[in-house]
Amino acid sequence: DGIGVLNFSNRFDSVWGLPGRLGVGLNLKYIKRSQIKDDRVSFFQLEDFETPPLQSGLGYGADLGFLYQPNERWNVGLVSQDFLGTKLEFDAIAAEQGFTAKDAHDSTIKPRWNAGFAWTPSHMANRLALAMDFKDMLNSESKFLFGDGFLPDTTWTHVYMGLEYRWWFLRLRTG
């Protein structure tokens, strides 16, 4: 993948009368993706294997993010990667070097919604930070909520937790 990115961001100190600050960020992306795909390669061809031709695709996409800081101890974030999906259009390629031709086709990078929070306890003198993220929450194949119950079996594959302890000049992290 080759990606050109144009970034925009701003922090608002007061939004709708809420305490704290709100940061908003937007990435506009131009993506060039190249792929090699040949489904029918025989085991006997591997000793004389030639590299299949690259098929290139182009597309535009966007990422959108919010960071709310109600006070200096809490951070709450929401991110949409490939907001609304990113469509890639792949060119057709001709048959060459014994490899089959590939038709032009479209592909989509599905949007991923992530949320998380971080907390720094006041009694730890800003030495400890605890964090929890919820990744790809709207995945239709691996449910985060409301699958075969309120919390389906796949919920915990979306949850990431960690902590950082600041000691002297070191940052000790686990997760």
CSV table of N, CA and C in Angstrom, one decimal:
chain,number,residue,atom,x,y,z
A,1,ASP,N,0.8,-1.2,0.0
A,1,ASP,CA,0.0,0.0,0.0
A,1,ASP,C,0.9,1.2,0.0
A,2,GLY,N,0.4,2.2,-0.8
A,2,GLY,CA,1.0,3.5,-0.7
A,2,GLY,C,-0.1,4.5,-0.4
A,3,ILE,N,0.1,5.3,0.6
A,3,ILE,CA,-1.0,6.2,1.1
A,3,ILE,C,-0.5,7.6,1.2
A,4,GLY,N,-1.2,8.6,0.6
A,4,GLY,CA,-1.0,10.0,0.8
A,4,GLY,C,-2.1,10.5,1.7
A,5,VAL,N,-1.7,11.2,2.8
A,5,VAL,CA,-2.7,11.6,3.8
A,5,VAL,C,-2.6,13.2,4.0
A,6,LEU,N,-3.8,13.7,4.1
A,6,LEU,CA,-4.0,15.1,4.4
A,6,LEU,C,-4.7,15.2,5.7
A,7,ASN,N,-4.2,15.8,6.8
A,7,ASN,CA,-4.7,15.8,8.1
A,7,ASN,C,-5.3,17.2,8.5
A,8,PHE,N,-6.4,17.1,9.2
A,8,PHE,CA,-7.0,18.3,9.8
A,8,PHE,C,-7.4,18.0,11.2
A,9,SER,N,-7.1,18.9,12.1
A,9,SER,CA,-7.5,18.7,13.5
A,9,SER,C,-7.7,20.0,14.2
A,10,ASN,N,-8.5,20.0,15.3
A,10,ASN,CA,-8.8,21.1,16.1
A,10,ASN,C,-9.2,20.7,17.5
A,11,ARG,N,-8.9,21.5,18.5
A,11,ARG,CA,-9.3,21.3,19.8
A,11,ARG,C,-10.2,22.4,20.3
A,12,PHE,N,-11.3,22.0,20.8
A,12,PHE,CA,-12.3,23.0,21.3
A,12,PHE,C,-12.3,23.0,22.8
A,13,ASP,N,-12.1,24.1,23.5
A,13,ASP,CA,-12.1,24.2,24.9
A,13,ASP,C,-13.4,24.2,25.6
A,14,SER,N,-14.5,24.5,24.8
A,14,SER,CA,-15.8,24.5,25.4
A,14,SER,C,-16.8,24.1,24.2
A,15,VAL,N,-17.5,23.0,24.4
A,15,VAL,CA,-18.4,22.5,23.4
A,15,VAL,C,-19.8,22.2,24.1
A,16,TRP,N,-20.8,22.9,23.6
A,16,TRP,CA,-22.2,22.7,24.1
A,16,TRP,C,-22.3,22.8,25.6
A,17,GLY,N,-21.4,23.6,26.2
A,17,GLY,CA,-21.5,23.7,27.7
A,17,GLY,C,-20.9,22.6,28.5
A,18,LEU,N,-20.3,21.6,27.8
A,18,LEU,CA,-19.7,20.5,28.5
A,18,LEU,C,-18.4,20.9,29.2
A,19,PRO,N,-18.0,20.3,30.3
A,19,PRO,CA,-16.7,20.7,30.9
A,19,PRO,C,-15.6,20.0,30.1
A,20,GLY,N,-14.5,20.5,30.2
A,20,GLY,CA,-13.3,19.9,29.5
A,20,GLY,C,-13.1,20.3,28.1
A,21,ARG,N,-12.4,19.5,27.4
A,21,ARG,CA,-12.0,19.8,26.0
A,21,ARG,C,-12.4,18.7,25.1
A,22,LEU,N,-12.6,19.0,23.8
A,22,LEU,CA,-12.9,18.1,22.7
A,22,LEU,C,-11.9,18.3,21.6
A,23,GLY,N,-11.2,17.2,21.2
A,23,GLY,CA,-10.4,17.3,20.0
A,23,GLY,C,-11.1,16.5,18.9
A,24,VAL,N,-11.0,17.0,17.7
A,24,VAL,CA,-11.6,16.4,16.5
A,24,VAL,C,-10.5,16.3,15.4
A,25,GLY,N,-10.4,15.1,14.8
A,25,GLY,CA,-9.4,15.0,13.7
A,25,GLY,C,-10.0,14.3,12.5
A,26,LEU,N,-9.5,14.6,11.4
A,26,LEU,CA,-9.9,14.1,10.1
A,26,LEU,C,-8.7,13.8,9.2
A,27,ASN,N,-8.6,12.6,8.7
A,27,ASN,CA,-7.6,12.2,7.7
A,27,ASN,C,-8.3,12.0,6.4
A,28,LEU,N,-7.8,12.6,5.4
A,28,LEU,CA,-8.3,12.3,4.0
A,28,LEU,C,-7.2,11.5,3.4
A,29,LYS,N,-7.5,10.4,2.8
A,29,LYS,CA,-6.5,9.5,2.3
A,29,LYS,C,-6.6,9.2,0.8
A,30,TYR,N,-5.5,9.1,0.1
A,30,TYR,CA,-5.4,8.6,-1.3
A,30,TYR,C,-4.6,7.3,-1.2
A,31,ILE,N,-5.2,6.2,-1.6
A,31,ILE,CA,-4.6,4.9,-1.4
A,31,ILE,C,-4.3,4.3,-2.8
A,32,LYS,N,-3.1,3.8,-2.9
A,32,LYS,CA,-2.7,3.0,-4.1
A,32,LYS,C,-2.3,1.6,-3.5
A,33,ARG,N,-3.1,0.6,-3.8
A,33,ARG,CA,-2.9,-0.7,-3.3
A,33,ARG,C,-2.5,-1.6,-4.5
A,34,SER,N,-1.5,-2.4,-4.4
A,34,SER,CA,-1.1,-3.4,-5.4
A,34,SER,C,-1.2,-4.8,-4.7
A,35,GLN,N,-1.7,-5.7,-5.5
A,35,GLN,CA,-1.8,-7.1,-5.0
A,35,GLN,C,-1.4,-8.1,-6.0
A,36,ILE,N,-0.9,-9.2,-5.5
A,36,ILE,CA,-0.6,-10.3,-6.4
A,36,ILE,C,-1.5,-11.4,-6.0
A,37,LYS,N,-2.2,-12.0,-6.9
A,37,LYS,CA,-3.1,-13.1,-6.6
A,37,LYS,C,-3.2,-14.0,-7.8
A,38,ASP,N,-2.8,-15.3,-7.5
A,38,ASP,CA,-3.0,-16.3,-8.5
A,38,ASP,C,-3.4,-17.6,-7.8
A,39,ASP,N,-4.7,-18.0,-8.0
A,39,ASP,CA,-5.2,-19.0,-7.2
A,39,ASP,C,-4.8,-20.4,-7.7
A,40,ARG,N,-4.4,-20.6,-8.9
A,40,ARG,CA,-4.1,-22.0,-9.4
A,40,ARG,C,-2.6,-22.1,-9.7
A,41,VAL,N,-1.8,-22.3,-8.7
A,41,VAL,CA,-0.4,-22.5,-8.9
A,41,VAL,C,-0.2,-23.9,-8.4
A,42,SER,N,0.3,-24.7,-9.3
A,42,SER,CA,0.6,-26.2,-9.0
A,42,SER,C,1.8,-26.3,-8.1
A,43,PHE,N,1.9,-27.3,-7.3
A,43,PHE,CA,3.0,-27.7,-6.5
A,43,PHE,C,4.3,-27.9,-7.4
A,44,PHE,N,4.1,-28.4,-8.6
A,44,PHE,CA,5.2,-28.7,-9.5
A,44,PHE,C,5.8,-27.4,-10.1
A,45,GLN,N,5.1,-26.3,-10.1
A,45,GLN,CA,5.6,-25.1,-10.6
A,45,GLN,C,6.5,-24.3,-9.7
A,46,LEU,N,6.5,-24.7,-8.4
A,46,LEU,CA,7.2,-23.9,-7.4
A,46,LEU,C,8.7,-23.8,-7.6
A,47,GLU,N,9.3,-24.8,-8.2
A,47,GLU,CA,10.8,-24.7,-8.4
A,47,GLU,C,11.1,-23.8,-9.6
A,48,ASP,N,10.2,-23.5,-10.5
A,48,ASP,CA,10.4,-22.6,-11.6
A,48,ASP,C,9.4,-21.4,-11.4
A,49,PHE,N,9.1,-21.0,-10.2
A,49,PHE,CA,8.1,-20.1,-10.0
A,49,PHE,C,8.5,-18.7,-10.4
A,50,GLU,N,7.7,-18.0,-11.2
A,50,GLU,CA,7.8,-16.6,-11.6
A,50,GLU,C,6.8,-15.8,-10.8
A,51,THR,N,7.2,-14.6,-10.6
A,51,THR,CA,6.3,-13.7,-9.8
A,51,THR,C,5.1,-13.3,-10.6
A,52,PRO,N,3.9,-13.5,-10.1
A,52,PRO,CA,2.7,-13.1,-10.9
A,52,PRO,C,2.7,-11.6,-11.1
A,53,PRO,N,2.0,-11.0,-12.1
A,53,PRO,CA,2.0,-9.6,-12.3
A,53,PRO,C,1.2,-8.9,-11.2
A,54,LEU,N,1.5,-7.7,-10.9
A,54,LEU,CA,0.8,-6.9,-9.9
A,54,LEU,C,-0.5,-6.3,-10.5
A,55,GLN,N,-1.6,-6.3,-9.7
A,55,GLN,CA,-2.8,-5.6,-10.1
A,55,GLN,C,-2.9,-4.4,-9.2
A,56,SER,N,-3.1,-3.3,-9.7
A,56,SER,CA,-3.1,-2.0,-8.9
A,56,SER,C,-4.5,-1.5,-8.8
A,57,GLY,N,-4.8,-0.9,-7.6
A,57,GLY,CA,-6.1,-0.3,-7.4
A,57,GLY,C,-5.9,1.1,-6.7
A,58,LEU,N,-6.8,2.0,-7.0
A,58,LEU,CA,-6.8,3.3,-6.4
A,58,LEU,C,-8.1,3.6,-5.7
A,59,GLY,N,-8.0,4.4,-4.7
A,59,GLY,CA,-9.2,4.8,-3.9
A,59,GLY,C,-9.0,6.0,-3.0
A,60,TYR,N,-10.0,6.5,-2.5
A,60,TYR,CA,-10.0,7.6,-1.6
A,60,TYR,C,-10.8,7.2,-0.3
A,61,GLY,N,-10.3,7.7,0.8
A,61,GLY,CA,-11.0,7.3,2.1
A,61,GLY,C,-10.8,8.4,3.1
A,62,ALA,N,-11.4,8.2,4.3
A,62,ALA,CA,-11.2,9.1,5.4
A,62,ALA,C,-11.3,8.4,6.7
A,63,ASP,N,-10.6,9.0,7.7
A,63,ASP,CA,-10.6,8.5,9.1
A,63,ASP,C,-11.2,9.7,9.9
A,64,LEU,N,-11.9,9.4,10.9
A,64,LEU,CA,-12.5,10.5,11.7
A,64,LEU,C,-12.3,10.1,13.2
A,65,GLY,N,-11.9,11.1,14.0
A,65,GLY,CA,-11.6,10.8,15.4
A,65,GLY,C,-12.0,11.9,16.3
A,66,PHE,N,-12.4,11.5,17.6
A,66,PHE,CA,-12.8,12.4,18.6
A,66,PHE,C,-12.1,12.0,19.9
A,67,LEU,N,-11.6,13.0,20.6
A,67,LEU,CA,-11.0,12.8,21.9
A,67,LEU,C,-11.6,13.8,22.9
A,68,TYR,N,-12.3,13.3,23.9
A,68,TYR,CA,-13.0,14.1,24.9
A,68,TYR,C,-12.2,14.0,26.2
A,69,GLN,N,-11.8,15.1,26.8
A,69,GLN,CA,-11.1,15.1,28.0
A,69,GLN,C,-11.9,16.0,29.0
A,70,PRO,N,-12.8,15.3,29.8
A,70,PRO,CA,-13.6,16.0,30.8
A,70,PRO,C,-12.8,16.7,31.9
A,71,ASN,N,-11.6,16.1,32.2
A,71,ASN,CA,-10.7,16.7,33.1
A,71,ASN,C,-9.3,16.1,32.9
A,72,GLU,N,-8.3,16.5,33.7
A,72,GLU,CA,-7.0,16.1,33.4
A,72,GLU,C,-6.7,14.6,33.7
A,73,ARG,N,-7.6,13.9,34.3
A,73,ARG,CA,-7.4,12.5,34.7
A,73,ARG,C,-8.1,11.6,33.7
A,74,TRP,N,-9.0,12.0,32.9
A,74,TRP,CA,-9.8,11.1,32.0
A,74,TRP,C,-9.6,11.5,30.5
A,75,ASN,N,-9.5,10.5,29.7
A,75,ASN,CA,-9.5,10.7,28.2
A,75,ASN,C,-10.5,9.7,27.7
A,76,VAL,N,-11.4,10.1,26.8
A,76,VAL,CA,-12.4,9.2,26.1
A,76,VAL,C,-12.3,9.4,24.6
A,77,GLY,N,-12.1,8.4,23.9
A,77,GLY,CA,-11.9,8.5,22.4
A,77,GLY,C,-12.8,7.7,21.6
A,78,LEU,N,-13.1,8.1,20.4
A,78,LEU,CA,-13.9,7.4,19.4
A,78,LEU,C,-13.3,7.6,18.1
A,79,VAL,N,-13.0,6.6,17.3
A,79,VAL,CA,-12.4,6.7,16.0
A,79,VAL,C,-13.1,5.8,15.0
A,80,SER,N,-13.3,6.3,13.8
A,80,SER,CA,-13.8,5.6,12.7
A,80,SER,C,-12.7,5.5,11.6
A,81,GLN,N,-12.1,4.3,11.5
A,81,GLN,CA,-11.1,4.2,10.4
A,81,GLN,C,-11.9,3.8,9.1
A,82,ASP,N,-11.5,4.4,8.0
A,82,ASP,CA,-12.2,4.2,6.7
A,82,ASP,C,-13.6,4.5,6.9
A,83,PHE,N,-13.9,5.7,7.5
A,83,PHE,CA,-15.3,6.2,7.7
A,83,PHE,C,-16.1,6.0,6.5
A,84,LEU,N,-17.2,5.3,6.6
A,84,LEU,CA,-18.2,5.0,5.5
A,84,LEU,C,-17.6,4.1,4.5
A,85,GLY,N,-16.5,3.5,4.7
A,85,GLY,CA,-15.9,2.5,3.8
A,85,GLY,C,-15.0,3.2,2.7
A,86,THR,N,-14.0,2.5,2.3
A,86,THR,CA,-13.1,3.1,1.3
A,86,THR,C,-13.1,2.1,0.1
A,87,LYS,N,-13.6,2.7,-1.1
A,87,LYS,CA,-13.7,1.9,-2.3
A,87,LYS,C,-12.4,2.0,-3.1
A,88,LEU,N,-11.9,0.8,-3.5
A,88,LEU,CA,-10.7,0.7,-4.3
A,88,LEU,C,-11.1,0.2,-5.7
A,89,GLU,N,-10.7,0.8,-6.8
A,89,GLU,CA,-10.9,0.3,-8.1
A,89,GLU,C,-9.7,-0.3,-8.7
A,90,PHE,N,-9.7,-1.6,-9.0
A,90,PHE,CA,-8.5,-2.3,-9.5
A,90,PHE,C,-8.6,-2.3,-11.0
A,91,ASP,N,-7.4,-2.1,-11.7
A,91,ASP,CA,-7.4,-2.2,-13.1
A,91,ASP,C,-7.3,-3.6,-13.6
A,92,ALA,N,-7.7,-3.8,-14.8
A,92,ALA,CA,-7.5,-5.2,-15.5
A,92,ALA,C,-6.1,-5.3,-15.9
A,93,ILE,N,-5.6,-6.6,-15.8
A,93,ILE,CA,-4.2,-6.9,-16.3
A,93,ILE,C,-4.3,-8.0,-17.3
A,94,ALA,N,-3.4,-7.9,-18.3
A,94,ALA,CA,-3.4,-9.0,-19.3
A,94,ALA,C,-2.6,-10.2,-18.9
A,95,ALA,N,-2.9,-11.3,-19.5
A,95,ALA,CA,-2.1,-12.5,-19.2
A,95,ALA,C,-0.7,-12.4,-19.6
A,96,GLU,N,0.2,-12.8,-18.8
A,96,GLU,CA,1.7,-12.7,-19.1
A,96,GLU,C,2.4,-13.8,-18.3
A,97,GLN,N,3.5,-14.3,-18.9
A,97,GLN,CA,4.4,-15.2,-18.2
A,97,GLN,C,3.6,-16.5,-17.7
A,98,GLY,N,2.6,-16.9,-18.5
A,98,GLY,CA,1.8,-18.1,-18.1
A,98,GLY,C,0.8,-17.8,-17.0
A,99,PHE,N,0.6,-16.6,-16.6
A,99,PHE,CA,-0.4,-16.3,-15.5
A,99,PHE,C,-1.6,-15.8,-16.2
A,100,THR,N,-2.8,-16.1,-15.7
A,100,THR,CA,-4.0,-15.7,-16.3
A,100,THR,C,-4.3,-14.2,-16.2
A,101,ALA,N,-5.1,-13.7,-17.1
A,101,ALA,CA,-5.5,-12.3,-17.0
A,101,ALA,C,-6.4,-12.1,-15.8
A,102,LYS,N,-6.5,-10.9,-15.3
A,102,LYS,CA,-7.4,-10.5,-14.2
A,102,LYS,C,-8.3,-9.4,-14.7
A,103,ASP,N,-9.6,-9.5,-14.4
A,103,ASP,CA,-10.5,-8.5,-14.8
A,103,ASP,C,-10.5,-7.3,-13.8
A,104,ALA,N,-10.9,-6.2,-14.3
A,104,ALA,CA,-11.0,-5.0,-13.4
A,104,ALA,C,-12.1,-5.3,-12.4
A,105,HIS,N,-11.9,-4.9,-11.1
A,105,HIS,CA,-12.9,-5.1,-10.1
A,105,HIS,C,-12.8,-4.1,-9.0
A,106,ASP,N,-13.8,-4.0,-8.2
A,106,ASP,CA,-13.8,-3.1,-7.1
A,106,ASP,C,-13.7,-3.8,-5.8
A,107,SER,N,-13.1,-3.2,-4.8
A,107,SER,CA,-13.0,-3.8,-3.5
A,107,SER,C,-13.2,-2.7,-2.5
A,108,THR,N,-13.7,-3.0,-1.3
A,108,THR,CA,-14.0,-2.1,-0.3
A,108,THR,C,-13.3,-2.4,1.0
A,109,ILE,N,-12.7,-1.4,1.6
A,109,ILE,CA,-12.1,-1.5,3.0
A,109,ILE,C,-13.2,-1.2,3.9
A,110,LYS,N,-13.7,-2.1,4.7
A,110,LYS,CA,-14.8,-1.8,5.6
A,110,LYS,C,-14.5,-0.9,6.7
A,111,PRO,N,-15.4,0.0,7.1
A,111,PRO,CA,-15.2,0.9,8.2
A,111,PRO,C,-15.0,0.1,9.5
A,112,ARG,N,-14.1,0.6,10.4
A,112,ARG,CA,-13.9,0.0,11.7
A,112,ARG,C,-14.1,1.1,12.8
A,113,TRP,N,-14.9,0.8,13.7
A,113,TRP,CA,-15.2,1.8,14.8
A,113,TRP,C,-14.5,1.3,16.1
A,114,ASN,N,-13.7,2.2,16.7
A,114,ASN,CA,-13.0,1.9,17.9
A,114,ASN,C,-13.3,2.9,18.9
A,115,ALA,N,-13.4,2.5,20.2
A,115,ALA,CA,-13.6,3.5,21.3
A,115,ALA,C,-12.6,3.1,22.4
A,116,GLY,N,-12.4,4.0,23.3
A,116,GLY,CA,-11.5,3.7,24.4
A,116,GLY,C,-11.5,4.8,25.4
A,117,PHE,N,-10.9,4.5,26.6
A,117,PHE,CA,-10.7,5.5,27.6
A,117,PHE,C,-9.4,5.2,28.4
A,118,ALA,N,-8.9,6.3,29.0
A,118,ALA,CA,-7.7,6.2,29.8
A,118,ALA,C,-8.0,7.0,31.1
A,119,TRP,N,-7.4,6.5,32.2
A,119,TRP,CA,-7.6,7.1,33.5
A,119,TRP,C,-6.3,7.1,34.2
A,120,THR,N,-6.0,8.3,34.8
A,120,THR,CA,-4.8,8.4,35.7
A,120,THR,C,-5.3,8.7,37.1
A,121,PRO,N,-5.2,7.7,38.0
A,121,PRO,CA,-5.6,8.0,39.4
A,121,PRO,C,-4.9,9.1,40.1
A,122,SER,N,-5.6,9.9,40.8
A,122,SER,CA,-4.9,11.1,41.5
A,122,SER,C,-4.0,10.7,42.6
A,123,HIS,N,-4.3,9.6,43.3
A,123,HIS,CA,-3.4,9.2,44.4
A,123,HIS,C,-2.1,8.5,44.0
A,124,MET,N,-1.9,8.4,42.7
A,124,MET,CA,-0.6,7.8,42.2
A,124,MET,C,0.4,8.8,41.7
A,125,ALA,N,0.1,10.1,42.0
A,125,ALA,CA,1.0,11.2,41.6
A,125,ALA,C,1.4,11.2,40.1
A,126,ASN,N,0.4,10.9,39.3
A,126,ASN,CA,0.5,10.8,37.8
A,126,ASN,C,1.5,9.8,37.3
A,127,ARG,N,1.7,8.7,38.1
A,127,ARG,CA,2.7,7.7,37.8
A,127,ARG,C,2.0,6.5,37.0
A,128,LEU,N,0.7,6.3,37.2
A,128,LEU,CA,0.0,5.2,36.7
A,128,LEU,C,-1.1,5.7,35.7
A,129,ALA,N,-1.2,5.0,34.6
A,129,ALA,CA,-2.2,5.3,33.6
A,129,ALA,C,-2.9,3.9,33.2
A,130,LEU,N,-4.2,3.8,33.4
A,130,LEU,CA,-4.9,2.6,33.0
A,130,LEU,C,-5.7,2.9,31.8
A,131,ALA,N,-5.8,2.0,30.8
A,131,ALA,CA,-6.5,2.2,29.6
A,131,ALA,C,-7.3,0.9,29.1
A,132,MET,N,-8.4,1.2,28.4
A,132,MET,CA,-9.2,0.1,27.8
A,132,MET,C,-9.7,0.5,26.5
A,133,ASP,N,-9.5,-0.3,25.5
A,133,ASP,CA,-10.0,0.0,24.1
A,133,ASP,C,-11.0,-1.1,23.7
A,134,PHE,N,-11.9,-0.7,22.9
A,134,PHE,CA,-12.9,-1.6,22.3
A,134,PHE,C,-12.7,-1.5,20.8
A,135,LYS,N,-12.2,-2.5,20.1
A,135,LYS,CA,-11.8,-2.4,18.7
A,135,LYS,C,-12.9,-3.0,17.8
A,136,ASP,N,-13.1,-2.4,16.7
A,136,ASP,CA,-14.0,-2.9,15.6
A,136,ASP,C,-15.3,-3.3,16.2
A,137,MET,N,-16.0,-2.4,16.8
A,137,MET,CA,-17.2,-2.6,17.6
A,137,MET,C,-18.4,-2.9,16.7
A,138,LEU,N,-18.4,-2.5,15.5
A,138,LEU,CA,-19.6,-2.7,14.6
A,138,LEU,C,-19.3,-3.8,13.6
A,139,ASN,N,-18.4,-4.7,13.9
A,139,ASN,CA,-18.1,-5.8,13.0
A,139,ASN,C,-19.3,-6.8,12.9
A,140,SER,N,-19.8,-7.0,11.7
A,140,SER,CA,-21.0,-7.8,11.6
A,140,SER,C,-20.7,-9.3,11.7
A,141,GLU,N,-19.5,-9.7,11.5
A,141,GLU,CA,-19.1,-11.1,11.6
A,141,GLU,C,-18.6,-11.6,13.0
A,142,SER,N,-18.1,-10.7,13.7
A,142,SER,CA,-17.6,-10.9,15.0
A,142,SER,C,-18.2,-9.9,16.0
A,143,LYS,N,-19.3,-10.2,16.5
A,143,LYS,CA,-20.1,-9.3,17.3
A,143,LYS,C,-19.5,-8.8,18.6
A,144,PHE,N,-19.7,-7.5,18.8
A,144,PHE,CA,-19.2,-6.9,20.1
A,144,PHE,C,-20.3,-6.9,21.1
A,145,LEU,N,-21.5,-6.6,20.7
A,145,LEU,CA,-22.7,-6.6,21.6
A,145,LEU,C,-23.9,-7.2,20.8
A,146,PHE,N,-24.8,-7.8,21.4
A,146,PHE,CA,-26.1,-8.2,20.9
A,146,PHE,C,-25.9,-9.3,19.8
A,147,GLY,N,-25.0,-10.3,20.0
A,147,GLY,CA,-24.9,-11.4,19.0
A,147,GLY,C,-25.9,-12.5,19.4
A,148,ASP,N,-25.4,-13.5,20.2
A,148,ASP,CA,-26.3,-14.5,20.7
A,148,ASP,C,-26.7,-14.2,22.1
A,149,GLY,N,-26.7,-13.0,22.5
A,149,GLY,CA,-27.0,-12.5,23.8
A,149,GLY,C,-26.5,-11.1,23.9
A,150,PHE,N,-26.6,-10.5,25.1
A,150,PHE,CA,-26.2,-9.1,25.3
A,150,PHE,C,-24.6,-9.0,25.0
A,151,LEU,N,-23.9,-10.0,25.7
A,151,LEU,CA,-22.4,-10.1,25.5
A,151,LEU,C,-22.2,-11.4,24.8
A,152,PRO,N,-22.0,-11.5,23.5
A,152,PRO,CA,-21.7,-12.7,22.8
A,152,PRO,C,-20.3,-13.2,23.2
A,153,ASP,N,-20.0,-14.5,22.8
A,153,ASP,CA,-18.7,-15.1,23.0
A,153,ASP,C,-17.6,-14.3,22.4
A,154,THR,N,-17.9,-13.6,21.3
A,154,THR,CA,-16.8,-12.8,20.6
A,154,THR,C,-16.5,-11.4,21.2
A,155,THR,N,-17.2,-11.0,22.2
A,155,THR,CA,-17.0,-9.7,22.8
A,155,THR,C,-15.6,-9.5,23.2
A,156,TRP,N,-15.0,-10.5,23.9
A,156,TRP,CA,-13.7,-10.3,24.5
A,156,TRP,C,-12.6,-10.3,23.5
A,157,THR,N,-12.9,-10.7,22.2
A,157,THR,CA,-11.8,-10.5,21.2
A,157,THR,C,-11.7,-9.1,20.7
A,158,HIS,N,-12.6,-8.2,21.2
A,158,HIS,CA,-12.6,-6.8,20.8
A,158,HIS,C,-12.0,-5.9,21.9
A,159,VAL,N,-11.8,-6.5,23.1
A,159,VAL,CA,-11.4,-5.7,24.3
A,159,VAL,C,-9.9,-5.8,24.5
A,160,TYR,N,-9.3,-4.6,24.7
A,160,TYR,CA,-7.8,-4.5,24.9
A,160,TYR,C,-7.6,-3.7,26.2
A,161,MET,N,-6.8,-4.1,27.1
A,161,MET,CA,-6.6,-3.4,28.3
A,161,MET,C,-5.1,-3.3,28.6
A,162,GLY,N,-4.7,-2.2,29.2
A,162,GLY,CA,-3.2,-2.0,29.5
A,162,GLY,C,-3.0,-1.0,30.6
A,163,LEU,N,-1.8,-1.0,31.0
A,163,LEU,CA,-1.4,0.1,32.0
A,163,LEU,C,0.0,0.5,31.7
A,164,GLU,N,0.3,1.7,32.2
A,164,GLU,CA,1.7,2.2,32.1
A,164,GLU,C,2.0,2.8,33.4
A,165,TYR,N,3.2,2.5,33.9
A,165,TYR,CA,3.7,3.0,35.2
A,165,TYR,C,5.0,3.8,34.9
A,166,ARG,N,5.0,5.0,35.3
A,166,ARG,CA,6.1,5.9,35.1
A,166,ARG,C,7.0,5.9,36.3
A,167,TRP,N,8.3,5.4,36.1
A,167,TRP,CA,9.2,5.3,37.2
A,167,TRP,C,10.6,5.9,36.7
A,168,TRP,N,11.0,7.0,37.4
A,168,TRP,CA,12.2,7.7,37.0
A,168,TRP,C,12.1,8.1,35.6
A,169,PHE,N,13.0,7.7,34.7
A,169,PHE,CA,12.9,8.0,33.3
A,169,PHE,C,12.3,6.9,32.5
A,170,LEU,N,11.9,5.8,33.1
A,170,LEU,CA,11.4,4.7,32.4
A,170,LEU,C,9.8,4.7,32.4
A,171,ARG,N,9.3,4.0,31.4
A,171,ARG,CA,7.8,3.8,31.2
A,171,ARG,C,7.7,2.3,31.1
A,172,LEU,N,7.1,1.7,32.2
A,172,LEU,CA,6.8,0.3,32.2
A,172,LEU,C,5.4,0.0,31.7
A,173,ARG,N,5.3,-0.8,30.7
A,173,ARG,CA,3.9,-1.0,30.1
A,173,ARG,C,3.6,-2.5,30.0
A,174,THR,N,2.3,-2.8,30.2
A,174,THR,CA,1.8,-4.1,30.0
A,174,THR,C,0.4,-4.0,29.5
A,175,GLY,N,-0.1,-5.1,28.9
A,175,GLY,CA,-1.4,-5.1,28.4
A,175,GLY,C,-1.9,-6.5,27.9
